[in-house]
Short mmCIF file of C-alpha atoms in Angstrom, two decimals:
data_model
loop_
_atom_site.label_atom_id
_atom_site.label_comp_id
_atom_site.label_asym_id
_atom_site.label_seq_id
_atom_site.Cartn_x
_atom_site.Cartn_y
_atom_site.Cartn_z
CA UNK Z 31 124.47 50.40 94.50
CA UNK Z 32 121.91 51.44 91.88
CA UNK Z 33 120.99 47.81 91.26
CA UNK Z 34 120.42 47.21 94.99
CA UNK Z 35 118.31 50.37 95.30
CA UNK Z 36 116.19 49.42 92.29
CA UNK Z 37 115.62 45.99 93.81
CA UNK Z 38 114.76 47.57 97.19
CA UNK Z 39 112.22 49.94 95.66
CA UNK Z 40 110.56 47.12 93.72
CA UNK Z 41 110.24 45.02 96.86
CA UNK Z 42 108.88 47.97 98.86
CA UNK Z 43 106.39 48.96 96.15
CA UNK Z 44 105.20 45.33 96.11
CA UNK Z 45 104.08 45.81 99.71
CA UNK Z 46 106.10 43.52 101.95
CA UNK Z 47 109.38 45.41 101.99
CA UNK Z 48 112.98 44.33 101.60
CA UNK Z 49 114.43 41.18 103.13
CA UNK Z 50 117.04 41.06 105.86
CA UNK Z 51 119.92 40.25 103.53
CA UNK Z 52 119.27 43.30 101.36
CA UNK Z 53 118.81 45.49 104.44
CA UNK Z 54 122.23 44.41 105.72
CA UNK Z 55 123.73 45.22 102.32
CA UNK Z 56 122.17 48.67 102.31
CA UNK Z 57 123.57 49.25 105.80
CA UNK Z 58 127.01 49.44 104.16
CA UNK Z 59 125.97 52.55 102.20
CA UNK Z 60 128.35 55.45 102.81
CA UNK Z 61 129.02 59.00 101.68
CA UNK Z 62 126.95 60.59 98.94
CA UNK Z 63 125.23 57.28 98.19
CA UNK Z 64 123.21 57.80 101.38
CA UNK Z 65 121.34 60.57 99.55
CA UNK Z 66 120.31 58.10 96.84
CA UNK Z 67 119.11 55.70 99.55
CA UNK Z 68 117.12 58.51 101.17
CA UNK Z 69 115.56 59.44 97.85
CA UNK Z 70 114.42 55.86 97.29
CA UNK Z 71 112.88 55.86 100.76
CA UNK Z 72 111.11 59.15 100.01
CA UNK Z 73 109.54 57.72 96.87
CA UNK Z 74 108.30 54.68 98.77
CA UNK Z 75 106.84 56.90 101.50
CA UNK Z 76 104.95 59.00 98.98
CA UNK Z 77 103.67 55.87 97.23
CA UNK Z 78 101.92 54.73 100.42
CA UNK Z 79 101.15 57.93 102.34
CA UNK Z 80 101.45 60.73 99.81
CA UNK Z 81 102.76 63.84 101.54
CA UNK Z 82 100.63 63.42 104.66
CA UNK Z 83 102.39 63.76 108.03
CA UNK Z 84 100.69 62.56 111.22
CA UNK Z 85 101.27 64.46 114.48
CA UNK Z 86 100.80 63.18 118.02
CA UNK Z 87 101.51 64.60 121.47
CA UNK Z 88 101.95 63.27 124.99
CA UNK Z 89 101.83 64.30 128.61
CA UNK Z 90 104.07 62.86 131.30
CA UNK Z 91 101.18 61.90 133.59
CA UNK Z 92 103.29 60.23 136.30
CA UNK Z 93 106.99 60.91 136.64
CA UNK Z 94 109.99 59.26 138.25
CA UNK Z 95 110.54 56.47 140.80
CA UNK Z 96 110.33 53.69 138.19
CA UNK Z 97 111.31 50.24 139.43
CA UNK Z 98 112.92 49.27 136.11
CA UNK Z 99 116.63 49.68 135.37
CA UNK Z 100 116.49 50.86 131.72
CA UNK Z 101 119.95 52.36 131.33
CA UNK Z 102 118.83 55.27 129.16
CA UNK Z 103 115.98 56.48 131.36
CA UNK Z 104 116.01 59.52 133.62
CA UNK Z 105 112.92 58.23 135.46
CA UNK Z 106 114.49 55.03 136.77
CA UNK Z 107 114.80 54.85 140.56
CA UNK Z 108 118.12 53.08 140.05
CA UNK Z 109 119.87 56.31 139.01
CA UNK Z 110 120.37 59.76 140.46
CA UNK Z 111 119.00 62.26 137.97
CA UNK Z 112 117.35 65.65 138.24
CA UNK Z 113 114.02 64.39 136.91
CA UNK Z 114 110.91 65.70 138.65
CA UNK Z 115 108.95 63.17 140.73
CA UNK Z 116 105.15 63.26 141.01
CA UNK Z 117 102.24 60.86 141.22
CA UNK Z 118 99.41 60.62 138.71
CA UNK Z 119 98.28 64.05 137.60
CA UNK Z 120 94.73 65.24 138.14
CA UNK Z 121 92.37 65.47 135.19
CA UNK Z 122 92.42 69.29 134.93
CA UNK Z 123 96.05 69.84 133.83
CA UNK Z 124 95.85 66.84 131.49
CA UNK Z 125 92.71 68.15 129.83
CA UNK Z 126 94.25 71.62 129.54
CA UNK Z 127 97.34 70.18 127.87
CA UNK Z 128 95.27 68.03 125.51
CA UNK Z 129 93.17 70.97 124.36
CA UNK Z 130 96.33 73.05 123.86
CA UNK Z 131 97.88 70.33 121.69
CA UNK Z 132 94.68 69.84 119.71
CA UNK Z 133 94.43 73.56 119.00
CA UNK Z 134 98.10 73.58 117.96
CA UNK Z 135 97.53 70.87 115.37
CA UNK Z 136 98.14 67.48 117.04
CA UNK Z 137 95.91 64.59 115.97
CA UNK Z 138 96.51 62.10 118.77
CA UNK Z 139 97.16 62.44 122.49
CA UNK Z 140 98.65 59.99 124.97
CA UNK Z 141 99.08 59.72 128.72
CA UNK Z 142 102.53 58.32 129.52
CA UNK Z 143 103.28 57.07 133.03
CA UNK Z 144 106.50 55.97 134.67
CA UNK Z 145 106.67 52.53 136.25
CA UNK Z 146 106.68 48.93 135.09
CA UNK Z 147 102.90 48.87 134.85
CA UNK Z 148 99.78 50.15 136.57
CA UNK Z 149 97.69 49.03 139.54
CA UNK Z 150 93.95 48.62 139.04
CA UNK Z 151 93.36 51.53 141.45
CA UNK Z 152 95.51 53.85 139.35
CA UNK Z 153 93.93 52.49 136.19
CA UNK Z 154 90.50 53.52 137.50
CA UNK Z 155 91.78 57.11 137.72
CA UNK Z 156 93.30 56.89 134.25
CA UNK Z 157 90.03 55.60 132.78
CA UNK Z 158 88.17 58.59 134.24
CA UNK Z 159 90.72 60.92 132.61
CA UNK Z 160 90.27 59.22 129.25
CA UNK Z 161 86.49 59.49 129.55
CA UNK Z 162 86.89 63.26 129.98
CA UNK Z 163 89.31 63.47 127.05
CA UNK Z 164 86.92 61.53 124.82
CA UNK Z 165 84.00 63.82 125.66
CA UNK Z 166 85.83 67.16 125.68
CA UNK Z 167 88.28 66.81 122.74
CA UNK Z 168 88.26 65.35 119.24
CA UNK Z 169 91.68 63.80 119.66
CA UNK Z 170 92.44 60.17 118.90
CA UNK Z 171 93.43 58.62 122.22
CA UNK Z 172 96.57 56.63 122.94
CA UNK Z 173 98.02 55.22 126.17
CA UNK Z 174 101.55 54.35 127.28
CA UNK Z 175 101.24 52.80 130.72
CA UNK Z 176 103.87 50.06 130.73
CA UNK Z 177 103.36 46.31 130.92
CA UNK Z 178 99.62 45.67 131.34
CA UNK Z 179 97.40 42.60 131.46
CA UNK Z 180 94.92 41.79 128.72
CA UNK Z 181 92.04 42.66 131.09
CA UNK Z 182 93.55 46.09 131.80
CA UNK Z 183 94.04 46.72 128.09
CA UNK Z 184 90.44 45.67 127.43
CA UNK Z 185 89.24 48.30 129.90
CA UNK Z 186 91.26 50.96 128.09
CA UNK Z 187 89.83 49.86 124.74
CA UNK Z 188 86.29 49.96 126.14
CA UNK Z 189 86.96 53.53 127.30
CA UNK Z 190 87.89 54.74 123.81
CA UNK Z 191 91.68 54.29 123.76
CA UNK Z 192 92.39 53.02 120.25
CA UNK Z 193 96.18 52.77 120.31
CA UNK Z 194 98.66 51.45 122.84
CA UNK Z 195 102.27 52.60 122.85
CA UNK Z 196 104.89 50.12 124.03
CA UNK Z 197 108.41 50.31 122.60
CA UNK Z 198 110.62 47.33 121.93
CA UNK Z 199 113.49 49.85 122.45
CA UNK Z 200 116.09 47.86 120.49
CA UNK Z 201 116.83 44.43 119.05
CA UNK Z 202 116.18 41.21 120.93
CA UNK Z 203 119.94 40.52 121.14
CA UNK Z 204 120.88 43.98 122.43
CA UNK Z 205 117.98 44.38 124.88
CA UNK Z 206 119.75 42.69 127.86
CA UNK Z 207 122.45 45.38 127.55
CA UNK Z 208 119.93 48.13 128.32
CA UNK Z 209 117.49 46.48 130.76
CA UNK Z 210 117.61 43.51 133.15
CA UNK Z 211 114.45 43.96 135.27
CA UNK Z 212 112.09 42.69 132.57
CA UNK Z 213 112.52 40.81 129.32
CA UNK Z 214 112.03 41.47 125.63
CA UNK Z 215 109.33 38.81 125.65
CA UNK Z 216 107.47 40.72 128.40
CA UNK Z 217 107.23 43.65 126.02
CA UNK Z 218 106.11 41.52 123.09
CA UNK Z 219 103.41 39.87 125.23
CA UNK Z 220 101.98 43.29 126.10
CA UNK Z 221 101.97 44.28 122.42
CA UNK Z 222 100.15 41.09 121.44
CA UNK Z 223 97.64 41.52 124.28
CA UNK Z 224 96.85 45.06 123.13
CA UNK Z 225 96.33 43.81 119.58
CA UNK Z 226 94.12 40.98 120.84
CA UNK Z 227 91.62 43.41 122.39
CA UNK Z 228 91.40 45.45 119.18
CA UNK Z 229 93.98 48.18 119.68
CA UNK Z 230 96.52 49.31 117.15
CA UNK Z 231 100.02 49.43 118.60
CA UNK Z 232 102.67 52.12 118.38
CA UNK Z 233 106.09 50.59 119.01
CA UNK Z 234 109.63 51.50 118.09
CA UNK Z 235 112.79 52.24 119.94
CA UNK Z 236 115.86 54.35 120.54
CA UNK Z 237 118.82 54.73 118.20
CA UNK Z 238 122.33 55.45 119.48
CA UNK Z 239 122.46 53.37 122.67
CA UNK Z 240 125.61 51.57 121.54
CA UNK Z 241 123.82 49.13 119.26
CA UNK Z 242 125.01 48.24 115.77
CA UNK Z 243 123.09 49.09 112.62
CA UNK Z 244 122.35 45.37 112.39
CA UNK Z 245 120.58 45.68 115.77
CA UNK Z 246 118.51 48.56 114.42
CA UNK Z 247 117.61 46.51 111.36
CA UNK Z 248 116.72 43.48 113.49
CA UNK Z 249 114.33 45.63 115.52
CA UNK Z 250 112.66 46.77 112.29
CA UNK Z 251 112.02 43.15 111.32
CA UNK Z 252 110.60 42.38 114.78
CA UNK Z 253 108.22 45.31 114.31
CA UNK Z 254 107.26 44.11 110.84
CA UNK Z 255 106.55 40.61 112.16
CA UNK Z 256 104.28 42.19 114.81
CA UNK Z 257 102.38 44.23 112.17
CA UNK Z 258 103.09 47.54 113.90
CA UNK Z 259 101.54 50.49 111.99
CA UNK Z 260 103.19 53.35 113.92
CA UNK Z 261 106.90 53.26 114.76
CA UNK Z 262 108.44 55.99 116.91
CA UNK Z 263 112.12 56.60 116.26
CA UNK Z 264 113.87 58.17 119.24
CA UNK Z 265 117.53 59.15 119.32
CA UNK Z 266 119.33 58.87 122.63
CA UNK Z 267 119.54 62.07 124.62
CA UNK Z 268 122.28 61.12 127.14
CA UNK Z 269 120.97 62.10 130.58
CA UNK Z 270 123.37 62.95 133.40
CA UNK Z 271 123.16 60.38 136.18
CA UNK Z 272 122.16 57.48 133.93
CA UNK Z 273 124.64 54.82 132.80
CA UNK Z 274 124.39 56.27 129.28
CA UNK Z 275 125.28 59.84 130.19
CA UNK Z 276 128.54 59.57 128.25
CA UNK Z 277 127.24 57.53 125.33
CA UNK Z 278 128.32 59.05 121.97
CA UNK Z 279 125.40 59.96 119.73
CA UNK Z 280 125.30 58.70 116.15
CA UNK Z 281 126.25 61.08 113.37
CA UNK Z 282 123.26 62.65 111.57
CA UNK Z 283 123.92 60.83 108.28
CA UNK Z 284 123.99 57.47 110.07
CA UNK Z 285 120.61 58.27 111.61
CA UNK Z 286 119.19 59.30 108.23
CA UNK Z 287 120.53 56.11 106.64
CA UNK Z 288 118.84 54.04 109.33
CA UNK Z 289 115.51 55.84 108.81
CA UNK Z 290 115.70 55.21 105.06
CA UNK Z 291 116.37 51.50 105.59
CA UNK Z 292 113.42 51.35 108.00
CA UNK Z 293 111.19 52.76 105.28
CA UNK Z 294 112.29 50.11 102.81
CA UNK Z 295 111.66 47.36 105.39
CA UNK Z 296 108.33 48.87 106.50
CA UNK Z 297 106.92 50.53 103.39
CA UNK Z 298 103.45 51.41 104.69
CA UNK Z 299 104.14 52.14 108.37
CA UNK Z 300 104.13 55.57 109.97
CA UNK Z 301 107.76 56.29 110.91
CA UNK Z 302 107.38 58.78 113.73
CA UNK Z 303 110.26 61.07 114.66
CA UNK Z 304 110.23 61.44 118.44
CA UNK Z 305 112.58 62.37 121.29
CA UNK Z 306 116.20 63.35 120.77
CA UNK Z 307 115.90 64.54 117.18
CA UNK Z 308 116.66 68.16 118.07
CA UNK Z 309 120.02 67.42 119.68
CA UNK Z 310 121.19 64.61 117.42
CA UNK Z 311 120.15 66.01 114.05
CA UNK Z 312 120.60 69.70 114.84
CA UNK Z 313 119.81 71.67 111.67
CA UNK Z 314 119.17 68.51 109.60
CA UNK Z 315 115.83 67.59 111.19
CA UNK Z 316 113.92 68.35 108.02
CA UNK Z 317 115.88 65.68 106.14
CA UNK Z 318 114.17 62.97 108.22
CA UNK Z 319 111.01 63.69 106.26
CA UNK Z 320 112.90 63.36 102.99
CA UNK Z 321 114.37 60.02 104.13
CA UNK Z 322 111.23 58.08 105.00
CA UNK Z 323 109.72 59.64 108.12
CA UNK Z 324 106.06 60.65 107.81
CA UNK Z 325 104.95 61.26 111.39
CA UNK Z 326 106.19 63.14 114.44
CA UNK Z 327 105.79 63.45 118.16
CA UNK Z 328 105.39 67.17 118.75
CA UNK Z 329 105.65 69.41 121.79
CA UNK Z 330 107.59 68.43 124.89
CA UNK Z 331 108.68 64.85 125.53
CA UNK Z 332 108.77 62.97 128.84
CA UNK Z 333 111.67 64.67 130.61
CA UNK Z 334 113.03 66.96 127.89
CA UNK Z 335 111.60 69.81 125.85
CA UNK Z 336 111.01 69.65 122.12
CA UNK Z 337 110.39 72.41 119.63
CA UNK Z 338 107.05 74.17 119.52
CA UNK Z 339 104.28 72.55 117.49
CA UNK Z 340 104.16 75.66 115.30
CA UNK Z 341 107.87 75.30 114.47
CA UNK Z 342 107.43 71.66 113.44
CA UNK Z 343 104.35 72.43 111.35
CA UNK Z 344 106.16 75.28 109.62
CA UNK Z 345 109.11 72.99 108.86
CA UNK Z 346 106.78 70.38 107.36
CA UNK Z 347 104.88 72.93 105.30
CA UNK Z 348 108.18 74.30 103.99
CA UNK Z 349 108.91 70.76 102.77
CA UNK Z 350 105.57 70.64 100.96
CA UNK Z 351 104.10 68.18 103.46
CA UNK Z 352 100.43 68.13 104.50
CA UNK Z 353 99.59 68.10 108.18
CA UNK Z 354 96.09 66.63 108.44
CA UNK Z 355 93.86 64.43 110.55
CA UNK Z 356 95.37 61.16 111.74
CA UNK Z 357 94.94 58.10 109.52
CA UNK Z 358 96.55 55.68 111.95
#
């Protein structure tokens, strides 16, 4: 084990990260050896990002009635859930939320909308909202609006949106098990289109949907091949009414092991803890940031509530981490 970890650290410190074969070997780590794996990941994180932690926040700007059949999602029209339904929010509540998050310590703010994509009419409204956010806050602006065309992404970029969020969700092989109404390649095409207009891309996925650790590793290599700088790691929150309402959630140590392996594959990326961490990790949330994570989505998520921003900042400060202006 020590020999493999030494090799992994050397490869990560060299910049590219570990290869797939070594990642699969590290996936077999069990018991107390997971702590050694986490410690190696922590050292790599601090080599590239020091003790800086990046914070972002979102608002669910359009909720429910989504045409897509993603089996984990409370907002899909295919399933009967208790999620609230509403059309695109007006600028006032969005601006109020953005200012609240900025004052609380967030560095980046994103509108997230349900649906496969966005009509040009709705995009006009969204662009107006982003113009107001750009003028009236100092937040870095991100968007998560589904599958868009290159022309639509160009309009967002021209308006000051510097990052586009679009998750792969899981591995290429496992993706058909969680969604059949669009393809993995559809998602990759949107990512590449966003990059082509000048945007950075935030893309990750969800752990604990029934995938294997090899699937999680394969997703990490897809993200590395796409040069993704910010990788949100969600953990399934099984929602009543969805096909995954009874899906068992991974044990905390398995999640921490996966995060550590991600860091060794993606040595310089921001690994961003996002939805589901409260329920899945319980009182071990802080260990994510000792296992390779160096970013977080703070405040409430799309259809579930998170901890307060102040609680997350206090946790990070207790770990000796610095919460400062976004570098991504």
